Short mmCIF file of C-alpha atoms and ligand atoms in Angstrom, two decimals:
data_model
loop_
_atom_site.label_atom_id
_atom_site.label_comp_id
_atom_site.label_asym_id
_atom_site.label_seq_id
_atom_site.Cartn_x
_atom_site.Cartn_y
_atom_site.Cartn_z
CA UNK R 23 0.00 0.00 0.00
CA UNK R 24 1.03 3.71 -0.19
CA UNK R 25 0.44 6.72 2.27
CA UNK R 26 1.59 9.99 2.83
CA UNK R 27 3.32 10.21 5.99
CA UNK R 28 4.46 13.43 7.87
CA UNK R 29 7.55 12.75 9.68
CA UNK R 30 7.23 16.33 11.53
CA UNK R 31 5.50 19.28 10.99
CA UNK R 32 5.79 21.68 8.78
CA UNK R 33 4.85 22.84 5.00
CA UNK R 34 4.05 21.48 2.21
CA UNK R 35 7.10 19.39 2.07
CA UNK R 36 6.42 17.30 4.55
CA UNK R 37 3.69 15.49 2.68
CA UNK R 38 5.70 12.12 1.64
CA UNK R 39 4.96 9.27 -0.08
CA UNK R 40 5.68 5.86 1.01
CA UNK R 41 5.30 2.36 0.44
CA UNK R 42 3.84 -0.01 3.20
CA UNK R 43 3.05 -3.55 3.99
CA UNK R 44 -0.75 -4.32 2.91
CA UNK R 45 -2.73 -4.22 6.18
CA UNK R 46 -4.60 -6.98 7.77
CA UNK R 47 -8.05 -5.97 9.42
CA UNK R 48 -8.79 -6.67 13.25
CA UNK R 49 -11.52 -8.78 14.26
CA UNK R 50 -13.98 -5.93 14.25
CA UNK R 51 -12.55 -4.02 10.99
CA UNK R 52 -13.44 -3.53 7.16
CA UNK R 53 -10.36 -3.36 4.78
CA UNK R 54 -11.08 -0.63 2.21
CA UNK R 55 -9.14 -0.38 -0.73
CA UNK R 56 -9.44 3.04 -1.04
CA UNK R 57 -10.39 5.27 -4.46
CA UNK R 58 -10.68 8.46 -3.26
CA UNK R 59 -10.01 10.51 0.26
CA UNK R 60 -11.47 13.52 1.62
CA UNK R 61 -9.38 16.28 2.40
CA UNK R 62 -9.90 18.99 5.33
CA UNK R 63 -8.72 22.05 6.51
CA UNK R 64 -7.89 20.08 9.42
CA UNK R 65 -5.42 17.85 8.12
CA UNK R 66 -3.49 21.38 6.93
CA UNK R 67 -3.61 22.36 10.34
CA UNK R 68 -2.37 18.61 11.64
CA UNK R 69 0.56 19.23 8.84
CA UNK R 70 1.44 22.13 10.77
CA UNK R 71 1.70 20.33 13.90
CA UNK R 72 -1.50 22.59 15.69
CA UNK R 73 -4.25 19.94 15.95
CA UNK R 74 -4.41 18.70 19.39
CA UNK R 75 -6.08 15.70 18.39
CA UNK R 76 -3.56 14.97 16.43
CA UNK R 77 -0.66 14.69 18.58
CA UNK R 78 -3.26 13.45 21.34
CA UNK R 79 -4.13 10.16 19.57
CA UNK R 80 -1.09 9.74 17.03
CA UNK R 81 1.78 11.85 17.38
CA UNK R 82 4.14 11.90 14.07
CA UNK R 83 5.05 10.28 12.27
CA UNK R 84 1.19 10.62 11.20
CA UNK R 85 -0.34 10.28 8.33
CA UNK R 86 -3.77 12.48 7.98
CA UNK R 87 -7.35 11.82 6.50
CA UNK R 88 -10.32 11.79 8.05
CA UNK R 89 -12.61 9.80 4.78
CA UNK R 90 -12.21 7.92 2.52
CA UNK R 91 -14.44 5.80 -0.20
CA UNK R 92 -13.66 2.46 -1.87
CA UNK R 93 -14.04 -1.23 -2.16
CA UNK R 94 -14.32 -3.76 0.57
CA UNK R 95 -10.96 -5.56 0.34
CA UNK R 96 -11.71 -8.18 3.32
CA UNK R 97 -13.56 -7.79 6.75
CA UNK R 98 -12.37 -9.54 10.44
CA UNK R 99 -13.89 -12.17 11.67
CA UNK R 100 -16.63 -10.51 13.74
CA UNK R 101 -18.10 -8.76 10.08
CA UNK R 102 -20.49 -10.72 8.08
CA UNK R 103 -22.44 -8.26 6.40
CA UNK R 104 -19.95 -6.56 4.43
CA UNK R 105 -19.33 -8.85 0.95
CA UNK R 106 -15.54 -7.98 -0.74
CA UNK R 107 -15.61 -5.57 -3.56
CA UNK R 108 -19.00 -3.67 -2.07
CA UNK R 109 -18.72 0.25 -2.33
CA UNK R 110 -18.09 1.73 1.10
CA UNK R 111 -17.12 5.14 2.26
CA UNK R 112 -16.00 5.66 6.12
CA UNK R 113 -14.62 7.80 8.59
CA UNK R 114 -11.75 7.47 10.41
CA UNK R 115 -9.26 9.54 12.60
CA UNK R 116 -6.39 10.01 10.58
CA UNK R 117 -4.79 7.27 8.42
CA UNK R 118 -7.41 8.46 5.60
CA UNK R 119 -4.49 9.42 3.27
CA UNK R 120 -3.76 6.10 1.98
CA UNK R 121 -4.62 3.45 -0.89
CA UNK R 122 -5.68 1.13 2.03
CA UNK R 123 -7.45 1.95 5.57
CA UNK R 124 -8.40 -0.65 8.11
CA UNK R 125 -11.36 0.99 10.32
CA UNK R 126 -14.43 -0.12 12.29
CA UNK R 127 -17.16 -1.26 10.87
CA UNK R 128 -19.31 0.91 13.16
CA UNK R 129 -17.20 3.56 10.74
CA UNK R 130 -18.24 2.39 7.73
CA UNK R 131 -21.67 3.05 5.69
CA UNK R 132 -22.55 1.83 2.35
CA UNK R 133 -22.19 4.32 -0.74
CA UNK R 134 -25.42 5.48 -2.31
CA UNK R 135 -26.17 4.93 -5.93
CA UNK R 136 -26.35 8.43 -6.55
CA UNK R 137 -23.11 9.60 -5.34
CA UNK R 138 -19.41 8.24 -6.86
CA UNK R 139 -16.39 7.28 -4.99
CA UNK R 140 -15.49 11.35 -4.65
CA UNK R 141 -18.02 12.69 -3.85
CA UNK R 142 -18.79 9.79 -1.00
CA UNK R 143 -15.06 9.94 -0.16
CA UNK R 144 -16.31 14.41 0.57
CA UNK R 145 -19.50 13.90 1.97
CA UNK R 146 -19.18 12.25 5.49
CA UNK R 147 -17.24 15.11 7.77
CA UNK R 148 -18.46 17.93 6.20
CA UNK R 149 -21.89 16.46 6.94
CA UNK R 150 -21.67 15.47 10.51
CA UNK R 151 -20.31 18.73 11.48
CA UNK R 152 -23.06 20.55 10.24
CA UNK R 153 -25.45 18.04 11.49
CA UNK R 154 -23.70 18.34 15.17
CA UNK R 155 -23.37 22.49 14.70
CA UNK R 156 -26.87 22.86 13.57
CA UNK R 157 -29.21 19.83 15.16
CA UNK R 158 -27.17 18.84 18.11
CA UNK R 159 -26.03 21.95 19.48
CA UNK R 160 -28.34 25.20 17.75
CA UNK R 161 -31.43 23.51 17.17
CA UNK R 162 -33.05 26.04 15.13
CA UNK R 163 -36.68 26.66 14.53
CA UNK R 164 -37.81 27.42 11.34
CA UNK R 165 -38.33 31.05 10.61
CA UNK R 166 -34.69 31.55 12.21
CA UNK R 167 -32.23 33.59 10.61
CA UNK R 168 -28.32 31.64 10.69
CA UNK R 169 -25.32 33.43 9.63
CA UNK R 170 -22.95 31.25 7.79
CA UNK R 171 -19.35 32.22 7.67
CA UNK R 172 -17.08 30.53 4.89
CA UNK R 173 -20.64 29.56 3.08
CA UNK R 174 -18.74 28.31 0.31
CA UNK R 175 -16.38 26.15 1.37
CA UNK R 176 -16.84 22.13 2.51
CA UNK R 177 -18.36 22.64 5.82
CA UNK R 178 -20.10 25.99 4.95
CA UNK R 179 -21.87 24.50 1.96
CA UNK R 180 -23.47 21.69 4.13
CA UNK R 181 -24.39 24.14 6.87
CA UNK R 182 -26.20 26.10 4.01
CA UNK R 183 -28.12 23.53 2.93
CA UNK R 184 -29.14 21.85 6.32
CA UNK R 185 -30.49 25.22 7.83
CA UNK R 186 -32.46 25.62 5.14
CA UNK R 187 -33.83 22.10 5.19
CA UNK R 188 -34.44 23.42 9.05
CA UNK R 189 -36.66 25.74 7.63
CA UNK R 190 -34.30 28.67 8.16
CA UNK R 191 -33.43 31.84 6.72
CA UNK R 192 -29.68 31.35 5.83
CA UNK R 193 -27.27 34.59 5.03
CA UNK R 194 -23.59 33.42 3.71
CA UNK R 195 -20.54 35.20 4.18
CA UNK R 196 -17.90 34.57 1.89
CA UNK R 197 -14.45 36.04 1.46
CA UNK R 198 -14.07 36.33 -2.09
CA UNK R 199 -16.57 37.50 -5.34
CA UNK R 200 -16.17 34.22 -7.18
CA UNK R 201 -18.38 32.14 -4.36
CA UNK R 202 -21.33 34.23 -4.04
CA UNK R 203 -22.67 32.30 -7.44
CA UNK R 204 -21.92 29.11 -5.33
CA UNK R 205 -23.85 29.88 -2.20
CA UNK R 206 -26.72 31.35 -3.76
CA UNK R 207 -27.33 28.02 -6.00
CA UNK R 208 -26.82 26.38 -2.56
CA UNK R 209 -30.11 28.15 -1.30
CA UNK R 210 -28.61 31.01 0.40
CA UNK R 211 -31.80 33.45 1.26
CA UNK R 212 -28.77 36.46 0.85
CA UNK R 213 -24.36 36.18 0.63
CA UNK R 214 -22.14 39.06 2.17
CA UNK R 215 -18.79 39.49 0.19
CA UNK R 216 -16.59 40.36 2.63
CA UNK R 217 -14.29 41.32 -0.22
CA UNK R 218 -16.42 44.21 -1.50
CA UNK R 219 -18.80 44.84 1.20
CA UNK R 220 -19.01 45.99 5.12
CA UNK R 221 -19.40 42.42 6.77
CA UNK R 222 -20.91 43.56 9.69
CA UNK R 223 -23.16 46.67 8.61
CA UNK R 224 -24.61 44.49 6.10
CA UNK R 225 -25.43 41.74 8.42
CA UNK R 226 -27.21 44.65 10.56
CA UNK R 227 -29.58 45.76 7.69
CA UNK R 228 -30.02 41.91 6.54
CA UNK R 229 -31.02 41.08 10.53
CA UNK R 230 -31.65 44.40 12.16
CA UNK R 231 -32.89 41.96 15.65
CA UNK R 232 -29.96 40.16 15.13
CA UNK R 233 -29.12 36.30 14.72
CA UNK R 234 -30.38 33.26 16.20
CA UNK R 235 -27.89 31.58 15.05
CA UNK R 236 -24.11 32.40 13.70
CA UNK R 237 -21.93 29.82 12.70
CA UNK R 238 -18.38 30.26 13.34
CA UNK R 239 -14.95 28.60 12.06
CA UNK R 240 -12.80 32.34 11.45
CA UNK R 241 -11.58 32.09 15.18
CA UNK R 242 -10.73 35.89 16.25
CA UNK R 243 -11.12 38.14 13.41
CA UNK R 244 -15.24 37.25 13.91
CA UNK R 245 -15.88 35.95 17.17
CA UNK R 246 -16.50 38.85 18.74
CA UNK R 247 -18.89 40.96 16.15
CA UNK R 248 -20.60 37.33 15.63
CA UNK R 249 -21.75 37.26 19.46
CA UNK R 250 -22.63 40.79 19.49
CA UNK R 251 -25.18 40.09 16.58
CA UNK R 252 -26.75 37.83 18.21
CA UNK R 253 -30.94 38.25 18.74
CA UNK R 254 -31.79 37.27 22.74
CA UNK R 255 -31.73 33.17 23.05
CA UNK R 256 -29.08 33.22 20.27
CA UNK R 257 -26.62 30.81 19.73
CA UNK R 258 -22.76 30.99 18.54
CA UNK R 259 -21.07 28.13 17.90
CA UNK R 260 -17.46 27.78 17.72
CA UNK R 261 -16.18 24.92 15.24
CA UNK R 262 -12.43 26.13 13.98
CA UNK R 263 -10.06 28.88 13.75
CA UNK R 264 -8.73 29.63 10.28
CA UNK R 265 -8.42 32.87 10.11
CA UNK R 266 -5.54 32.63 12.95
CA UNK R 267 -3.25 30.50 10.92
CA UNK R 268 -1.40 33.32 8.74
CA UNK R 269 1.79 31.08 6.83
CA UNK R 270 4.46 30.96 4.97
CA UNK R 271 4.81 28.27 2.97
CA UNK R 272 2.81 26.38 4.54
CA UNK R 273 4.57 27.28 8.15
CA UNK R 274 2.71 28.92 10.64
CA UNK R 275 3.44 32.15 11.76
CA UNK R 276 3.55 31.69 15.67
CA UNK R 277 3.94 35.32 17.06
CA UNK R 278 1.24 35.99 14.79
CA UNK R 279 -0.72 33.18 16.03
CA UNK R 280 0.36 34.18 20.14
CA UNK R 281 -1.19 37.31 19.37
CA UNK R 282 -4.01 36.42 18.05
CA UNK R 283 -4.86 33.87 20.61
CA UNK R 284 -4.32 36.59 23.19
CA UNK R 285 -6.81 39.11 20.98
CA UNK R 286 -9.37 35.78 20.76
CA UNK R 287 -12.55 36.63 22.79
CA UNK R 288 -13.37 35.26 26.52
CA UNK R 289 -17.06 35.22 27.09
CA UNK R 290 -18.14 36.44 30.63
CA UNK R 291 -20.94 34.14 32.15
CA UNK R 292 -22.51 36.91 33.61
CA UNK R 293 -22.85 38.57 30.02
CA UNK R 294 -24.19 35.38 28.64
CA UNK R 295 -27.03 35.78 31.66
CA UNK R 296 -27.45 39.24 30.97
CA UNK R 297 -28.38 39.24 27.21
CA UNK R 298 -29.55 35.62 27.01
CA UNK R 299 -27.14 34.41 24.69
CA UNK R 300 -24.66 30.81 24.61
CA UNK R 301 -21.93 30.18 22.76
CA UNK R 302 -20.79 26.41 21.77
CA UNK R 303 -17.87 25.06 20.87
CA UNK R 304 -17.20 21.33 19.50
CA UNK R 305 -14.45 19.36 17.54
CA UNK R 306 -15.45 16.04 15.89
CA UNK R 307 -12.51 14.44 16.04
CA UNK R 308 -12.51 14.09 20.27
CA UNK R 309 -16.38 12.86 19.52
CA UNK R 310 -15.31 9.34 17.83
CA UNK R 311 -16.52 7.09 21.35
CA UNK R 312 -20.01 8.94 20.76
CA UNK R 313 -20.66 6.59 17.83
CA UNK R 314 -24.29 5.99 18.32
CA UNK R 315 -25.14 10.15 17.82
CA UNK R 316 -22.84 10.13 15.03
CA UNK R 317 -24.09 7.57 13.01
CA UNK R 318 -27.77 8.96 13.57
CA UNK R 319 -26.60 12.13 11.84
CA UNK R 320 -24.88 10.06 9.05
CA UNK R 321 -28.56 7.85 8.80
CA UNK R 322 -30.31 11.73 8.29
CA UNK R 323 -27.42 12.85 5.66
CA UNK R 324 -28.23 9.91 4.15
CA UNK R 325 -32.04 10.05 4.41
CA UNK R 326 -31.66 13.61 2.67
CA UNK R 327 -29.74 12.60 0.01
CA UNK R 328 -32.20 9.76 -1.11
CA UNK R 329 -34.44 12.54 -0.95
CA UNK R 330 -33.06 14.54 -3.02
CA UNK R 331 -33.23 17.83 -0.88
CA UNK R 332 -29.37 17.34 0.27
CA UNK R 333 -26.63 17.56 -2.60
CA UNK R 334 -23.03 16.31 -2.00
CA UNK R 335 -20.37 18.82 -1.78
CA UNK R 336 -18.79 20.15 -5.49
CA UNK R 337 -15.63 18.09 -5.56
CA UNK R 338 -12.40 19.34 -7.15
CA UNK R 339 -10.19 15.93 -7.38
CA UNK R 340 -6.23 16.26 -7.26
CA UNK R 341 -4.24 13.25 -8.17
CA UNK R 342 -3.11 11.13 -4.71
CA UNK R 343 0.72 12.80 -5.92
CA UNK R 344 -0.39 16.53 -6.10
CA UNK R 345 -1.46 16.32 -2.34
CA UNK R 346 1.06 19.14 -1.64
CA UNK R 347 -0.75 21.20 -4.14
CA UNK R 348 -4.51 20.17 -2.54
CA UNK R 349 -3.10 21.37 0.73
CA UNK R 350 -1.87 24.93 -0.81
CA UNK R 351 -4.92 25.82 -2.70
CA UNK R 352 -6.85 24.99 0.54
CA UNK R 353 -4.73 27.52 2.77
CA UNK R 354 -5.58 29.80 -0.30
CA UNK R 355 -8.51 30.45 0.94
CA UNK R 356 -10.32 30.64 -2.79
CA UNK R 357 -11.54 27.48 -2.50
CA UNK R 358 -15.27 25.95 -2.84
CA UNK R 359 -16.68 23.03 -1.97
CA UNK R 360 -14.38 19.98 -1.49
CA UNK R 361 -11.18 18.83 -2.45
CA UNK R 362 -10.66 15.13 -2.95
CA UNK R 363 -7.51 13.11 -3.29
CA UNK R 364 -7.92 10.19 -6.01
CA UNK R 365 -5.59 7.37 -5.65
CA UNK R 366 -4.13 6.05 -8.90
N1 NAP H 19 -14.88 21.34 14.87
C1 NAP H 19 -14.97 20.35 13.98
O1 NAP H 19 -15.31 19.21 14.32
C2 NAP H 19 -14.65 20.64 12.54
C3 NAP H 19 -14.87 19.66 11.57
C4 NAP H 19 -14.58 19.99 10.22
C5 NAP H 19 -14.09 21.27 9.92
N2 NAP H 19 -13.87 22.15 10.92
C6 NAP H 19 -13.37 23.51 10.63
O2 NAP H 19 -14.27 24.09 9.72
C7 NAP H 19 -13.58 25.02 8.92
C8 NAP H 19 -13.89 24.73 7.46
O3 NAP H 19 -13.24 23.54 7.09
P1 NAP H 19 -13.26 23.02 5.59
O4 NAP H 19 -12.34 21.86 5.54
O5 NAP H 19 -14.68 22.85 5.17
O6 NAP H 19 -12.57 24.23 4.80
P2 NAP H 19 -13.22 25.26 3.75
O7 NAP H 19 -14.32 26.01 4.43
O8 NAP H 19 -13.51 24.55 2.49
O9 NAP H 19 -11.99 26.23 3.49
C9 NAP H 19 -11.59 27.17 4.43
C10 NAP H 19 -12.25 28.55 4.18
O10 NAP H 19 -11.98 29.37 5.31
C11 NAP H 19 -11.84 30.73 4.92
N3 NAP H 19 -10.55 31.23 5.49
C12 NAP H 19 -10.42 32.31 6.28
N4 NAP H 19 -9.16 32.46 6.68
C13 NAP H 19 -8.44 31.47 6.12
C14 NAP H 19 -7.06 31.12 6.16
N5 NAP H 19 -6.15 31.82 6.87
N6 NAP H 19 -6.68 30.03 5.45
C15 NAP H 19 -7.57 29.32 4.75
N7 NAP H 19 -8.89 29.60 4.71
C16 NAP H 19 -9.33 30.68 5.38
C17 NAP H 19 -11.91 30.76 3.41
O11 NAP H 19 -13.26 31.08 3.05
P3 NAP H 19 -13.87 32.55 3.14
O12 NAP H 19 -12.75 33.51 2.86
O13 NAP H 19 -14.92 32.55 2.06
O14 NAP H 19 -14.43 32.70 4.51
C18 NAP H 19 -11.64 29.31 3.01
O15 NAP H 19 -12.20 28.96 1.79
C19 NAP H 19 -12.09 24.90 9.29
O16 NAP H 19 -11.77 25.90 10.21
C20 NAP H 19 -12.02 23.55 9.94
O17 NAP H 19 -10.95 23.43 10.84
C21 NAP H 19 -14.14 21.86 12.22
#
């Protein structure tokens, strides 16, 4: 099998390929031969050596990927429902990046006819964290109006598309002209370019009572405007930082980053009290041992897409050896939708 391994962190030279052994699966595992593997912001930010789950669970050498879709290779013992060559996509914490991935078979969920090995290989984390942001942690009613930051991009476009299936009025934010096409076809009620327009004085006239709901992955250069926009009994929730991770080539910028951490906004309980508002905060990847809640939200992606009313992310593929590339034009910050690695 091959993988790409970081040895330590750092940019975009780190991503190496190597050749393995072929893996054996555990009792309780699928072997997937994989076709095609999700890529996140996350696994730049596990490149650069600042996810905590990362060194928590694996330390580095690492090798990153949190989806992946392909064929059954062979299952353990324990799995007898799962026939070799059958078209499965899973998730998994880390080890994603890779032509083979041995993983649960609580992980793993059969692909739907509709969707192809990319866009299965994009669909899973993008979809559960909107699921968690939105149904496990907002709960909107319909009627509510949701402010989207990053509308465009993998998670954004899900989160989109899910409030409005709550019933929700849904304003994007993006932070470049060329995505405002992209949210709008995604259902977006109304987009704010941040690259043209006032951010926060349009999302007063769009929401003059402010927000029930605003959904958050910038980190400090929104955190604090976001809460003050919210209605009473409005929720923020927390899900990433991005917009703290200035680099060059692909190395973080750590005074930069000190600073900003020390700019990042504390919220005072008594000021939550006071104007009846909550902010959330969640990261998937510590959520893995809460199977059963995760695979309820995979059953309702799922449920939507046979449905028609949820589409899969728009996937741009990048060969398995341009990974380097897939992780630069992600830091970019002019993506949309999902990028997918597809293994030769
Ligand atoms: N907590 C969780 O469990 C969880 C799970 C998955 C993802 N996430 C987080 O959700 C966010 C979105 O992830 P994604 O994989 O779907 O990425 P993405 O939204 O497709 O891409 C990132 C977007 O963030 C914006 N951005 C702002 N500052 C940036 C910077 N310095 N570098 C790069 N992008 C920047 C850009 O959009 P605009 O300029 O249009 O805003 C960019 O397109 C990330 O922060 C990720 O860590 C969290």
């Amino acid at each position: 099998m091959k993988k790409i391994v970081i040895h330590k962190p750092g940019g975009y030279e780190r991503l190496v390929i190597e050749q393995h052994p072929d893996l054996t699966p555990a009792d309780d595992e699928v072997l997937v031969d994989v076709r095609a593997a999700g890529i996140n912001y996350a696994d730049c930010v596990t490149r650069m050596g600042l996810y905590g789950s990362a060194r928590q669970y694996v330390g580095y050498p690492i090798t990153p990927g949190f989806e992946v879709a392909g064929t059954v290779r062979a299952t353990g013992k324990n799995v007898t429902d799962l026939a070799p060559g059958t078209a499965v996509f899973a998730v998994t914490r880390f080890n994603g990046y890779a032509t083979q991935l041995a993983v649960s078979r609580r992980q793993v969920f059969a692909v739907p006819a509709t969707l192809d090995f990319p866009q299965a290989a994009a669909l899973p984390t993008v979809a559960l964290t909107a699921w968690y942001a939105l149904f496990e942690l907002a709960h909107p009613h319909a009627g509510d109006t949701l402010l989207v930051h990053s509308a465009a991009g993998g998670v954004g476009s899900m989160l989109v598309q899910m409030g409005r299936l709550a019933g929700c009025r849904v304003i994007g934010v993006v932070g470049a002209s060329h995505k405002v096409d992209a949210v709008t076809a995604l259902g977006a009620d109304a987009v704010i370019d941040k690259s043209v327009q006032d951010l926060w004085s349009e999302a007063q006239r769009l929401a003059p009572g402010g927000f029930q709901v605003v959904l958050d992955a910038n980190g400090v250069a929104t955190l604090g405007a976001g809460y003050r926009h919210l209605a009473p009994t409005g929720k923020l929730v927390v899900y990433g930082f991005h917009s703290m991770l200035h680099t060059r080539r692909g190395v973080p910028a750590r005074l930069r980053l000190a600073w900003d951490w020390l700019r990042t906004p504390r919220f005072s309980p008594f000021d939550l009290t006071t104007h009846n508002r909550s902010v959330h905060g969640f990261n998937l990847s510590y959520l893995f041992e809460h199977g059963t809640m995760l695979q309820q939200g995979m059953r309702q992606t799922l449920a939507w897409l046979a449905a028609g009313t949820l589409h899969p992310p728009a996937v741009t593929p990048y060969p398995f050896a341009a990974v380097a590339e897939a992780h630069r034009a992600l830091e970019s910050g002019q993506t949309t939708g999902k990028l997918v690695l597809i293994m030769d």
